[in-house]
Short mmCIF file of C-alpha atoms in Angstrom, two decimals:
data_model
loop_
_atom_site.label_atom_id
_atom_site.label_comp_id
_atom_site.label_asym_id
_atom_site.label_seq_id
_atom_site.Cartn_x
_atom_site.Cartn_y
_atom_site.Cartn_z
CA MET A 1 14.00 50.08 7.28
CA SER A 2 17.47 50.31 5.77
CA ARG A 3 16.06 51.59 2.59
CA SER A 4 14.89 55.34 4.13
CA PRO A 5 17.87 56.53 5.78
CA MET A 6 20.06 55.88 2.59
CA ASN A 7 17.15 58.08 0.45
CA PHE A 8 16.94 60.91 3.30
CA GLN A 9 21.03 60.92 3.01
CA SER A 10 20.60 61.12 -0.65
CA LEU A 11 18.26 63.87 -0.24
CA ASP A 12 20.48 65.98 2.00
CA GLN A 13 23.19 65.61 -0.44
CA SER A 14 20.90 67.08 -3.14
CA ASP A 15 19.71 69.49 -0.84
CA SER A 16 23.53 70.40 -0.22
CA SER A 17 24.18 70.74 -3.60
CA PHE A 18 21.06 72.69 -5.39
CA PRO A 19 21.99 76.19 -3.63
CA GLN A 20 25.23 75.55 -4.73
CA ILE A 21 24.46 75.10 -8.64
CA SER A 22 21.65 77.85 -8.17
CA THR A 23 23.96 80.22 -7.00
CA THR A 24 26.52 79.56 -9.53
CA THR A 25 24.41 80.11 -12.31
CA ARG A 26 22.58 82.96 -10.82
CA SER A 27 25.55 84.59 -10.14
CA HIS A 28 26.73 83.48 -13.46
CA LEU A 29 23.72 85.03 -15.24
CA LEU A 30 24.21 88.29 -13.11
CA GLY A 31 27.59 89.01 -13.57
CA SER A 32 28.23 88.99 -17.29
CA PRO A 33 28.76 91.91 -18.93
CA CYS A 34 25.80 93.57 -20.50
CA PRO A 35 26.11 96.58 -23.24
CA ALA A 36 23.78 99.75 -22.77
CA ILE A 37 20.80 99.28 -23.97
CA ILE A 38 19.12 102.34 -23.31
CA SER A 39 20.77 104.08 -26.46
CA TRP A 40 19.88 102.24 -29.01
CA PRO A 41 16.68 102.62 -31.38
CA ALA A 42 13.29 101.00 -31.43
CA PRO A 43 13.16 97.42 -32.74
CA PRO A 44 12.73 95.87 -36.31
CA PRO A 45 8.95 94.53 -36.97
CA LYS A 46 7.42 91.94 -34.91
CA ILE A 47 8.69 88.43 -35.50
CA GLU A 48 7.40 85.31 -34.40
CA LEU A 49 8.27 82.16 -33.77
CA LYS A 50 7.29 78.47 -35.51
CA PRO A 51 5.69 76.63 -32.58
CA THR A 52 7.26 73.66 -34.12
CA ALA A 53 10.92 74.88 -33.10
CA ILE A 54 9.52 76.29 -29.54
CA ALA A 55 7.91 73.07 -28.72
CA ALA A 56 11.13 70.75 -29.62
CA PRO A 57 13.20 69.89 -26.48
CA LEU A 58 16.89 71.13 -26.48
CA SER A 59 18.81 68.20 -27.57
CA ALA A 60 23.06 68.18 -29.05
CA SER A 61 21.30 68.06 -32.80
CA SER A 62 19.41 70.90 -31.93
CA VAL A 63 22.33 72.86 -30.25
CA LEU A 64 24.44 72.24 -33.25
CA SER A 65 21.75 73.04 -35.86
CA THR A 66 20.86 76.45 -34.23
CA SER A 67 24.75 77.10 -33.61
CA SER A 68 25.16 77.47 -37.45
CA PRO A 69 24.90 81.10 -38.39
CA SER A 70 23.19 80.09 -41.68
CA THR A 71 20.25 78.88 -39.41
CA SER A 72 17.28 80.96 -38.19
CA PHE A 73 14.00 80.77 -36.45
CA ARG A 74 12.54 84.01 -37.28
CA SER A 75 9.72 83.94 -39.47
CA ALA A 76 7.20 86.46 -38.55
CA PRO A 77 6.77 89.40 -36.54
CA THR A 78 6.30 88.83 -32.89
CA ILE A 79 3.10 90.10 -30.89
CA VAL A 80 4.55 91.52 -28.02
CA PRO A 81 7.48 93.90 -28.42
CA ILE A 82 10.02 94.71 -26.13
CA SER A 83 10.71 98.07 -24.48
CA GLN A 84 13.40 100.16 -23.65
CA SER A 85 12.47 99.82 -20.13
CA THR A 86 12.14 95.99 -19.78
CA LEU A 87 15.35 95.67 -21.59
CA THR A 88 17.16 97.31 -18.65
CA HIS A 89 15.79 95.24 -16.50
CA SER A 90 15.83 92.02 -17.49
CA PRO A 91 17.92 89.38 -15.92
CA ILE A 92 19.41 87.66 -19.17
CA PRO A 93 22.85 89.31 -20.02
CA LEU A 94 23.84 90.64 -23.33
CA MET A 95 27.39 90.05 -24.43
CA GLY A 96 28.89 92.28 -26.88
CA THR A 97 27.80 95.33 -28.96
CA ALA A 98 25.27 94.74 -31.86
CA SER A 99 23.75 96.93 -34.34
CA PRO A 100 20.34 98.77 -33.90
CA HIS A 101 18.84 96.23 -36.73
CA SER A 102 20.74 93.24 -35.12
CA LEU A 103 18.43 93.16 -31.55
CA THR A 104 15.32 90.97 -32.30
CA PRO A 105 12.44 91.13 -29.93
CA LEU A 106 10.86 88.28 -27.97
CA PRO A 107 8.73 85.82 -29.87
CA ARG A 108 5.62 85.09 -29.10
CA LEU A 109 5.39 81.75 -27.02
CA GLU A 110 2.82 78.93 -27.81
CA LEU A 111 3.47 75.94 -25.31
CA PRO A 112 1.03 73.17 -25.05
CA GLN A 113 -0.82 72.65 -22.02
CA SER A 114 -0.59 69.12 -20.48
CA ASP A 115 -1.98 68.20 -17.11
CA GLY A 116 -1.48 64.77 -16.99
CA GLN A 117 2.35 65.53 -16.52
CA GLU A 118 4.19 65.81 -13.84
CA CYS A 119 7.21 67.98 -14.27
CA GLY A 120 5.15 70.34 -16.91
CA SER A 121 5.76 73.51 -15.52
CA SER A 122 9.76 72.78 -15.11
CA THR A 123 9.38 71.96 -19.18
CA ASN A 124 7.31 74.83 -19.99
CA LEU A 125 9.88 76.90 -18.04
CA LEU A 126 12.83 75.49 -19.90
CA THR A 127 11.23 75.79 -23.16
CA MET A 128 10.29 79.33 -22.81
CA LEU A 129 13.81 79.89 -22.10
CA LYS A 130 15.04 78.13 -25.04
CA ALA A 131 12.46 80.25 -26.99
CA ILE A 132 13.65 83.48 -25.66
CA ALA A 133 17.44 82.19 -26.53
CA ASN A 134 16.63 81.29 -29.57
CA GLY A 135 14.71 84.71 -30.25
CA LEU A 136 17.64 86.48 -29.19
CA ALA A 137 19.71 85.19 -31.56
CA PRO A 138 20.50 87.57 -34.78
CA PRO A 139 19.47 86.25 -38.14
CA SER A 140 22.50 85.23 -40.01
CA GLY A 141 22.07 88.08 -42.34
CA ALA A 142 21.33 90.77 -39.83
CA CYS A 143 24.57 90.30 -38.35
CA SER A 144 27.93 92.07 -39.48
CA PRO A 145 31.31 90.16 -40.07
CA GLY A 146 32.88 91.93 -36.87
CA SER A 147 29.84 90.74 -34.67
CA SER A 148 29.24 87.04 -36.00
CA VAL A 149 31.51 86.44 -33.35
CA ASN A 150 29.80 87.86 -30.70
CA CYS A 151 26.61 86.37 -31.69
CA TRP A 152 28.14 83.16 -31.69
CA GLY A 153 29.89 83.41 -28.11
CA ARG A 154 26.74 84.67 -26.90
CA GLU A 155 24.48 81.69 -28.14
CA THR A 156 26.65 79.06 -26.65
CA GLU A 157 26.91 80.72 -23.02
CA LEU A 158 22.68 81.28 -23.45
CA ARG A 159 22.64 77.74 -24.38
CA GLN A 160 25.04 76.57 -21.04
CA LYS A 161 22.99 78.75 -19.22
CA ILE A 162 19.65 77.08 -20.23
CA GLN A 163 21.68 73.57 -19.78
CA ALA A 164 22.44 74.25 -15.99
CA LEU A 165 19.01 75.41 -15.70
CA GLU A 166 17.88 72.20 -17.34
CA GLU A 167 20.19 70.56 -15.06
CA ILE A 168 18.77 72.04 -11.67
CA VAL A 169 15.14 71.46 -12.83
CA ALA A 170 15.76 67.64 -13.32
CA ASP A 171 17.52 67.76 -9.89
CA TYR A 172 14.43 69.31 -8.74
CA GLU A 173 12.36 66.70 -9.85
CA ARG A 174 14.49 63.91 -8.57
CA GLN A 175 14.63 65.49 -4.99
CA LYS A 176 10.91 65.55 -5.41
CA PHE A 177 10.11 61.94 -6.64
CA ASN A 178 12.52 60.78 -4.09
CA VAL A 179 10.72 62.64 -1.40
CA LEU A 180 7.26 60.85 -2.66
CA GLY A 181 8.84 57.20 -2.78
CA THR A 182 10.02 57.66 0.72
CA PHE A 183 6.74 58.74 2.24
CA SER A 184 4.86 55.93 0.12
CA ASP A 185 6.87 53.68 1.55
CA PHE A 186 6.99 55.71 5.29
CA HIS A 187 2.85 55.59 4.38
CA GLU A 188 2.84 51.25 3.62
CA ARG A 189 4.65 50.36 6.48
CA VAL A 190 2.86 52.12 9.17
CA ALA A 191 -0.70 50.61 7.37
CA GLU A 192 1.30 46.60 7.46
CA ARG A 193 2.63 47.40 11.21
CA GLU A 194 -1.17 48.37 11.92
CA ARG A 195 -2.13 45.50 10.42
CA ARG A 196 0.22 42.92 11.64
CA LEU A 197 -0.59 44.77 15.44
CA GLU A 198 -4.61 44.63 15.42
CA ALA A 199 -3.97 40.42 14.07
CA GLU A 200 -1.92 39.92 16.87
CA TYR A 201 -3.83 41.78 19.24
CA SER A 202 -7.34 39.68 18.52
CA THR A 203 -5.85 36.47 17.86
CA ARG A 204 -4.05 37.24 21.76
CA ILE A 205 -7.53 38.09 23.03
CA LEU A 206 -9.33 35.33 21.55
CA SER A 207 -6.85 32.87 22.96
CA LEU A 208 -7.46 34.71 26.34
CA SER A 209 -10.99 34.40 26.21
CA GLU A 210 -11.11 30.52 25.43
CA GLU A 211 -8.65 29.79 27.69
CA VAL A 212 -10.90 31.53 30.39
CA LEU A 213 -14.16 29.90 29.06
CA GLY A 214 -12.60 26.48 29.11
CA ALA A 215 -11.41 26.94 32.93
CA LYS A 216 -14.74 28.13 33.58
CA LYS A 217 -16.71 25.08 31.98
CA ASP A 218 -14.13 22.92 33.66
CA PHE A 219 -14.48 24.33 37.22
CA GLU A 220 -18.66 24.35 36.92
CA GLU A 221 -18.40 20.40 35.94
CA ARG A 222 -16.04 19.79 38.68
CA MET A 223 -18.39 21.54 40.88
CA LYS A 224 -21.42 19.88 39.66
CA ASN A 225 -19.47 16.22 40.45
CA PHE A 226 -18.62 17.60 43.89
CA HIS A 227 -22.57 18.68 44.30
CA LEU A 228 -23.37 15.39 43.37
CA LEU A 229 -21.28 13.54 45.35
CA GLN A 230 -22.29 15.54 48.23
CA GLU A 231 -26.04 14.95 47.64
CA GLN A 232 -25.57 11.56 47.29
CA PHE A 233 -23.26 11.41 50.62
CA GLU A 234 -26.55 13.43 52.72
CA ARG A 235 -29.01 10.89 50.62
CA GLU A 236 -26.75 7.62 52.06
CA LYS A 237 -26.64 9.32 55.75
CA GLU A 238 -30.18 10.10 56.16
CA GLN A 239 -30.95 6.27 54.86
CA ALA A 240 -28.64 4.96 57.17
CA LEU A 241 -29.94 7.11 59.99
CA GLU A 242 -33.89 5.97 58.96
CA ARG A 243 -32.68 2.03 59.11
CA LEU A 244 -31.34 2.77 62.41
CA ARG A 245 -34.44 4.39 63.50
CA GLN A 246 -36.84 1.44 61.86
CA ASP A 247 -34.17 -1.39 63.85
CA HIS A 248 -34.55 0.84 66.71
CA GLN A 249 -38.44 1.05 66.66
CA ARG A 250 -38.79 -2.60 65.63
CA GLU A 251 -36.69 -3.80 68.63
CA MET A 252 -38.73 -1.71 70.98
CA GLN A 253 -41.84 -3.51 69.55
CA ALA A 254 -40.49 -6.72 70.12
CA LEU A 255 -39.58 -6.11 73.43
CA GLU A 256 -42.63 -4.73 74.11
CA ARG A 257 -44.69 -7.71 72.71
CA TYR A 258 -42.61 -10.23 74.59
CA ILE A 259 -43.13 -8.37 78.30
CA VAL A 260 -46.94 -8.30 77.46
CA SER A 261 -46.63 -12.05 76.47
CA LYS A 262 -45.00 -12.76 79.39
CA GLU A 263 -47.57 -10.95 81.42
CA GLN A 264 -50.26 -12.67 79.98
CA ARG A 265 -48.68 -15.98 80.81
CA PHE A 266 -48.69 -15.41 84.91
CA SER A 267 -51.92 -14.82 86.66
CA GLU A 268 -52.84 -11.98 88.69
CA SER A 269 -53.22 -14.15 91.62
CA LYS A 270 -49.19 -15.39 90.91
CA LEU A 271 -48.12 -12.05 90.36
CA LEU A 272 -49.49 -10.41 93.32
CA ASN A 273 -46.45 -10.98 95.39
CA LEU A 274 -43.80 -10.65 92.74
CA GLU A 275 -45.17 -7.68 91.45
CA GLN A 276 -42.52 -5.47 93.30
CA LYS A 277 -39.69 -7.81 92.25
CA TYR A 278 -40.95 -7.60 88.99
CA ILE A 279 -41.21 -4.10 88.71
CA LEU A 280 -37.81 -3.52 90.28
CA GLU A 281 -36.51 -5.45 87.49
CA ILE A 282 -38.40 -3.68 84.98
CA GLN A 283 -37.05 -0.53 86.41
CA LYS A 284 -33.71 -1.91 86.52
CA LEU A 285 -34.67 -2.92 82.69
CA GLU A 286 -35.78 0.36 81.64
CA GLU A 287 -32.51 2.01 82.99
CA GLU A 288 -30.73 -0.06 81.23
CA ARG A 289 -32.48 0.66 78.33
CA LYS A 290 -32.31 4.43 79.05
CA ASN A 291 -28.51 4.18 79.41
CA LEU A 292 -28.14 2.32 75.94
CA LYS A 293 -30.21 4.78 74.58
CA THR A 294 -28.61 8.00 76.30
CA GLU A 295 -25.41 6.00 74.91
CA ARG A 296 -26.82 5.75 71.45
CA GLU A 297 -27.81 9.39 71.14
CA ARG A 298 -24.50 10.56 72.51
CA LEU A 299 -22.57 8.36 69.62
CA ASN A 300 -25.34 9.68 67.33
CA GLU A 301 -24.87 13.10 68.36
CA GLY A 302 -20.77 12.74 68.17
CA PHE A 303 -21.41 11.34 64.75
CA GLU A 304 -23.36 14.00 63.94
CA VAL A 305 -21.12 16.79 65.42
CA ARG A 306 -18.09 15.29 63.38
CA PHE A 307 -19.90 15.17 60.22
CA ARG A 308 -21.26 18.67 60.46
CA ARG A 309 -17.22 19.96 61.60
CA ALA A 310 -16.43 17.83 58.33
CA GLU A 311 -19.20 19.47 56.93
CA SER A 312 -18.63 22.86 57.90
CA LEU A 313 -14.45 22.57 57.42
CA PHE A 314 -15.22 21.35 53.82
CA GLU A 315 -18.08 24.28 52.65
CA SER A 316 -15.46 26.82 54.24
CA GLU A 317 -12.82 25.34 51.82
CA LEU A 318 -15.19 25.23 49.15
CA THR A 319 -16.77 28.86 49.36
CA ALA A 320 -12.86 29.82 49.79
CA ALA A 321 -11.91 28.58 46.89
CA LYS A 322 -14.94 29.81 45.23
CA MET A 323 -14.12 32.85 45.80
CA LEU A 324 -10.31 33.01 45.21
CA TYR A 325 -11.46 31.61 41.70
CA THR A 326 -14.36 34.41 41.42
CA ARG A 327 -11.75 37.01 42.21
CA GLU A 328 -9.05 35.74 40.02
CA LEU A 329 -11.44 35.38 36.85
CA GLN A 330 -12.74 38.71 37.90
CA ALA A 331 -9.05 39.97 37.49
CA LEU A 332 -8.73 38.42 34.36
CA ARG A 333 -11.99 39.81 32.86
CA GLU A 334 -10.64 43.41 34.23
CA HIS A 335 -7.13 42.85 32.81
CA GLU A 336 -9.15 41.40 29.01
CA GLU A 337 -11.11 44.62 29.50
CA ALA A 338 -7.97 46.83 30.08
CA LEU A 339 -6.53 45.35 27.12
CA LYS A 340 -9.33 46.09 25.06
CA ASP A 341 -9.63 49.51 25.74
CA GLU A 342 -5.89 49.64 25.53
CA LEU A 343 -5.79 48.38 21.99
CA ALA A 344 -9.25 50.79 20.90
CA VAL A 345 -7.14 53.88 21.95
CA ARG A 346 -3.86 52.74 20.08
CA GLN A 347 -6.44 52.12 17.04
CA GLU A 348 -7.64 55.34 17.13
CA GLU A 349 -4.08 56.84 17.75
CA PHE A 350 -3.33 55.13 14.54
CA GLN A 351 -6.59 56.10 12.67
CA ASP A 352 -5.59 59.84 13.92
CA LYS A 353 -2.24 59.82 12.87
CA LEU A 354 -3.40 58.21 9.27
CA ILE A 355 -5.76 60.92 8.71
CA GLU A 356 -3.18 63.39 9.65
CA LEU A 357 -1.11 61.63 7.25
CA GLN A 358 -3.66 62.05 4.50
CA HIS A 359 -4.57 65.86 5.43
CA TYR A 360 -1.21 66.08 5.02
CA SER A 361 -1.09 64.73 1.71
CA LYS A 362 -3.93 66.25 0.42
CA GLN A 363 -2.19 69.63 1.34
CA ALA A 364 0.64 68.65 -0.39
CA LYS A 365 -1.40 67.98 -3.91
CA GLU A 366 -3.68 71.04 -2.97
CA GLU A 367 -0.19 72.83 -2.84
CA VAL A 368 1.30 71.59 -5.99
CA VAL A 369 -2.51 72.34 -7.89
CA ASN A 370 -1.53 75.83 -6.79
CA CYS A 371 1.81 75.78 -7.86
CA ARG A 372 0.63 74.63 -10.94
CA LYS A 373 -1.80 77.03 -11.31
CA GLU A 374 0.49 79.67 -10.17
CA VAL A 375 3.02 78.83 -13.09
CA VAL A 376 0.11 78.89 -15.57
CA GLN A 377 -0.55 82.47 -14.63
CA LEU A 378 3.03 82.94 -15.13
CA GLU A 379 3.42 81.91 -18.69
CA GLU A 380 0.30 83.93 -19.32
CA LYS A 381 1.91 86.86 -17.83
CA LEU A 382 4.85 86.03 -19.69
CA LYS A 383 3.09 85.77 -22.91
CA GLU A 384 1.72 89.48 -22.50
CA LYS A 385 4.68 90.65 -21.40
CA ALA A 386 8.80 89.95 -21.52
CA ALA A 387 9.37 91.98 -18.42
CA GLU A 388 7.65 89.21 -16.03
CA ILE A 389 11.14 87.05 -16.19
CA GLN A 390 12.60 89.07 -13.37
CA ARG A 391 8.95 87.45 -11.56
CA LEU A 392 10.15 84.08 -12.54
CA ALA A 393 13.13 84.81 -10.78
CA LYS A 394 11.52 85.30 -7.65
CA GLU A 395 9.17 82.59 -8.36
CA LEU A 396 12.50 80.22 -8.55
CA ALA A 397 13.30 81.41 -5.44
CA ALA A 398 10.25 80.89 -3.65
CA ALA A 399 10.53 77.60 -5.34
CA ARG A 400 13.85 77.02 -3.54
CA ARG A 401 12.17 78.20 -0.39
CA GLN A 402 9.61 75.78 -1.19
CA THR A 403 12.27 72.94 -1.62
CA GLU A 404 13.81 73.97 1.82
CA ASP A 405 10.62 73.51 3.67
CA SER A 406 10.17 70.06 2.05
CA PHE A 407 13.30 69.21 2.93
CA ARG A 408 12.41 70.41 6.49
CA ARG A 409 9.12 68.65 6.66
CA LEU A 410 11.16 65.49 5.44
CA SER A 411 12.94 65.87 8.77
CA GLU A 412 10.13 66.16 10.77
CA ALA A 413 8.55 63.22 9.43
CA ARG A 414 11.69 61.28 9.98
CA SER A 415 11.67 62.66 13.65
CA GLU A 416 8.24 61.38 13.81
CA ALA A 417 9.11 58.02 12.18
CA GLU A 418 11.56 57.83 15.14
CA GLN A 419 9.25 58.52 17.51
CA ASN A 420 6.84 55.72 16.11
CA GLN A 421 9.61 53.38 16.38
CA SER A 422 10.12 54.77 20.13
CA LEU A 423 6.14 54.32 20.24
CA LEU A 424 6.52 50.44 19.15
CA GLU A 425 9.29 49.62 21.49
CA GLU A 426 7.13 50.34 24.55
CA GLN A 427 4.46 48.57 22.80
CA ARG A 428 6.55 45.61 22.63
CA GLU A 429 7.86 45.97 26.70
CA HIS A 430 3.76 46.17 27.25
CA LEU A 431 3.34 42.90 25.42
CA GLU A 432 6.05 41.28 27.55
CA GLN A 433 4.61 42.96 30.81
CA ARG A 434 1.40 41.05 29.36
CA ASN A 435 3.01 37.62 28.75
CA ALA A 436 4.30 37.93 32.25
CA LEU A 437 1.02 38.60 33.81
CA LEU A 438 -0.54 35.76 31.76
CA LYS A 439 2.19 33.40 33.27
CA ASN A 440 1.31 34.30 36.89
CA ALA A 441 -2.45 33.43 35.57
CA GLU A 442 -1.35 30.32 34.41
CA GLU A 443 0.26 29.58 37.92
CA LEU A 444 -2.48 30.60 39.81
CA ARG A 445 -4.64 28.12 38.17
CA ALA A 446 -2.07 25.83 38.59
CA LYS A 447 -2.51 26.38 42.19
CA LEU A 448 -6.18 26.15 42.29
CA GLU A 449 -6.29 22.82 40.48
CA GLN A 450 -3.85 21.68 43.36
CA THR A 451 -6.21 23.11 45.66
CA ILE A 452 -9.18 21.29 44.18
CA GLY A 453 -7.01 17.94 44.36
CA GLU A 454 -6.25 18.08 48.10
CA LEU A 455 -10.56 18.87 48.34
CA ARG A 456 -11.23 15.62 46.32
CA LYS A 457 -8.39 14.33 48.79
CA GLU A 458 -10.32 15.53 51.87
CA VAL A 459 -13.54 14.32 50.62
CA ILE A 460 -12.03 10.39 49.90
CA ALA A 461 -10.98 10.81 53.79
CA LEU A 462 -14.56 11.74 54.56
CA SER A 463 -15.99 8.75 52.63
CA ASN A 464 -13.30 6.49 54.65
CA ARG A 465 -14.60 7.70 58.03
CA VAL A 466 -17.86 7.35 56.79
CA ASP A 467 -17.04 3.79 56.27
CA LEU A 468 -15.45 3.64 59.50
CA LEU A 469 -18.54 5.17 61.30
CA GLU A 470 -20.46 2.50 59.76
CA ILE A 471 -18.06 -0.45 60.69
CA GLU A 472 -18.81 1.18 64.31
CA ARG A 473 -22.42 1.19 63.89
CA ASP A 474 -22.30 -2.51 62.68
CA GLY A 475 -20.04 -2.93 66.24
CA LEU A 476 -23.06 -1.27 67.89
CA ARG A 477 -25.59 -3.28 66.51
CA ALA A 478 -23.81 -6.65 67.46
CA GLN A 479 -23.71 -4.97 70.79
CA ALA A 480 -27.06 -4.37 71.03
CA GLU A 481 -28.10 -7.95 69.71
CA SER A 482 -25.94 -9.23 72.60
CA GLN A 483 -27.24 -7.15 75.28
CA THR A 484 -30.68 -8.29 73.82
CA GLU A 485 -29.57 -11.85 74.11
CA LEU A 486 -28.58 -11.20 77.61
CA HIS A 487 -31.63 -9.86 79.10
CA GLU A 488 -33.43 -13.03 77.13
CA SER A 489 -30.91 -15.60 78.99
CA GLN A 490 -32.03 -13.22 82.35
CA LEU A 491 -35.64 -13.47 81.76
CA THR A 492 -35.25 -16.99 81.39
CA ALA A 493 -33.47 -17.28 84.61
CA LEU A 494 -36.07 -14.90 86.33
CA GLU A 495 -38.83 -17.18 84.77
CA ALA A 496 -36.75 -20.40 86.20
CA MET A 497 -36.60 -18.35 89.48
CA LEU A 498 -40.52 -17.19 89.49
CA GLU A 499 -41.14 -21.08 88.94
CA SER A 500 -39.04 -22.01 92.26
CA VAL A 501 -40.84 -19.48 94.27
CA THR A 502 -44.23 -20.35 92.92
CA ARG A 503 -43.20 -24.10 93.88
CA ASP A 504 -41.86 -23.08 97.36
CA LYS A 505 -44.99 -21.11 97.84
CA GLU A 506 -47.38 -23.46 97.34
CA GLU A 507 -45.40 -26.10 99.34
CA CYS A 508 -45.42 -23.58 102.01
CA ALA A 509 -49.01 -23.06 101.70
CA GLU A 510 -49.56 -26.65 101.91
CA ARG A 511 -47.38 -26.99 104.72
CA CYS A 512 -49.48 -23.92 106.22
CA GLU A 513 -52.96 -25.69 105.58
CA GLU A 514 -51.49 -29.04 107.16
CA THR A 515 -50.60 -27.16 110.02
CA LEU A 516 -53.62 -25.28 110.38
CA GLN A 517 -55.69 -28.35 110.30
CA LYS A 518 -53.18 -30.35 112.77
CA GLU A 519 -53.86 -27.17 115.04
CA ARG A 520 -57.38 -26.98 114.21
CA ALA A 521 -57.89 -30.49 115.08
CA GLU A 522 -56.05 -29.95 118.26
CA ALA A 523 -57.94 -27.35 119.48
CA GLU A 524 -60.95 -28.81 119.01
CA GLU A 525 -59.54 -32.01 120.95
CA ARG A 526 -58.78 -29.79 123.53
CA GLU A 527 -62.21 -28.12 123.33
CA SER A 528 -63.90 -31.13 123.25
#
């Protein structure tokens, strides 16, 4: 990130320096004195330039070798002659005056075509200009002694101009390579950020899903344990009630057998007089039994009411906890789905941006290919006519405009990079908000665990209450046993009373019989 601003700054500096160099060279080319060429006669026969001399790059040794008046590259006549109209409209200036035979036509340019090189068009242009400069230099034999100095000065001036053009083209190529390097670095950084964000989002979503599944499994296990405890408690309650019913039935059967055995002991004759008393006693005992039964039913009803209240309270709290947990789980699922949707939207946006960048790079490559094709066409046109040099100047202006467009695109790319940075900051804020939501979810989970602990405590308290009720049941059972013992003692007392009453009755009957016998005897005596 720290390297790209420096590259942009260097590009801006090169952009600011580029038009200055180009304007100076152009003004230098156009401002130089040009002689009147219209009055010159027709050129000499055509001269052809050697390909080896044309294709060779410009160096210091070549400059020194070509600057000597004894060397010359003109070995054969050229194919394309230069007319007077082309000479008048030519942008290359000519210094001094020369003889009609000192003017040589432009040579035929035969350059090697190489598609693999990046800067082939610029090197071709430079070699053309070198060939033109070499072709315009007159031969040593053709120059007069007075014009040799002018030819030498013109050749050096042309070489200086060619060096300036080489520097401009090298600066342009350097700027182009810098732009391509910064664009590739930006593309790699964007891809790396996308991979890192995708990995982070995937790991966070997996961790959230694992936590939610773990909490769900833990809650289901706890609910299963609670249901098992509840079923066990119901079974124990039913067993206790069934034991109480069986004990009550056994006690009632024992009382009925005891009463039947007592009834079988007494004869009908003995029980006729005591039937009412015995019925009254039995009614009293039945009333007491009914009272005990009603009291037991009341106790059972109170116990059942308490148990139902506790059970309803526990069920209501359990349903509330279930509803709260389901709501929290649904909220977490919705939040997870929202995160997934947002991640998919982000991925689509990144893919769209990548597609746009790839399309932009393809367009740039197509433009480069088109530019190369145009340069090839211009080279062919230069081979046909030398007057196309003026069109090359226009193409140079178009290239400058393209460089300005490329710099403008670079500024747009930089603004897009700043926008991407702001988007990344917004994403970081969203991630912080999500972390806060996760913390809230953890707090809610802790609260749910606390409520579950409280429910467990209530279950323990209910079990303690059940133990207390069992203790009360044992006390009531002991009271019932004591009451049965009291009833048995009362029955024994009643039996003793019945025996005493029967003895009194027998004595009374004997007395009555004796008195009757006495009265009968007295009556018989009176009658007699």
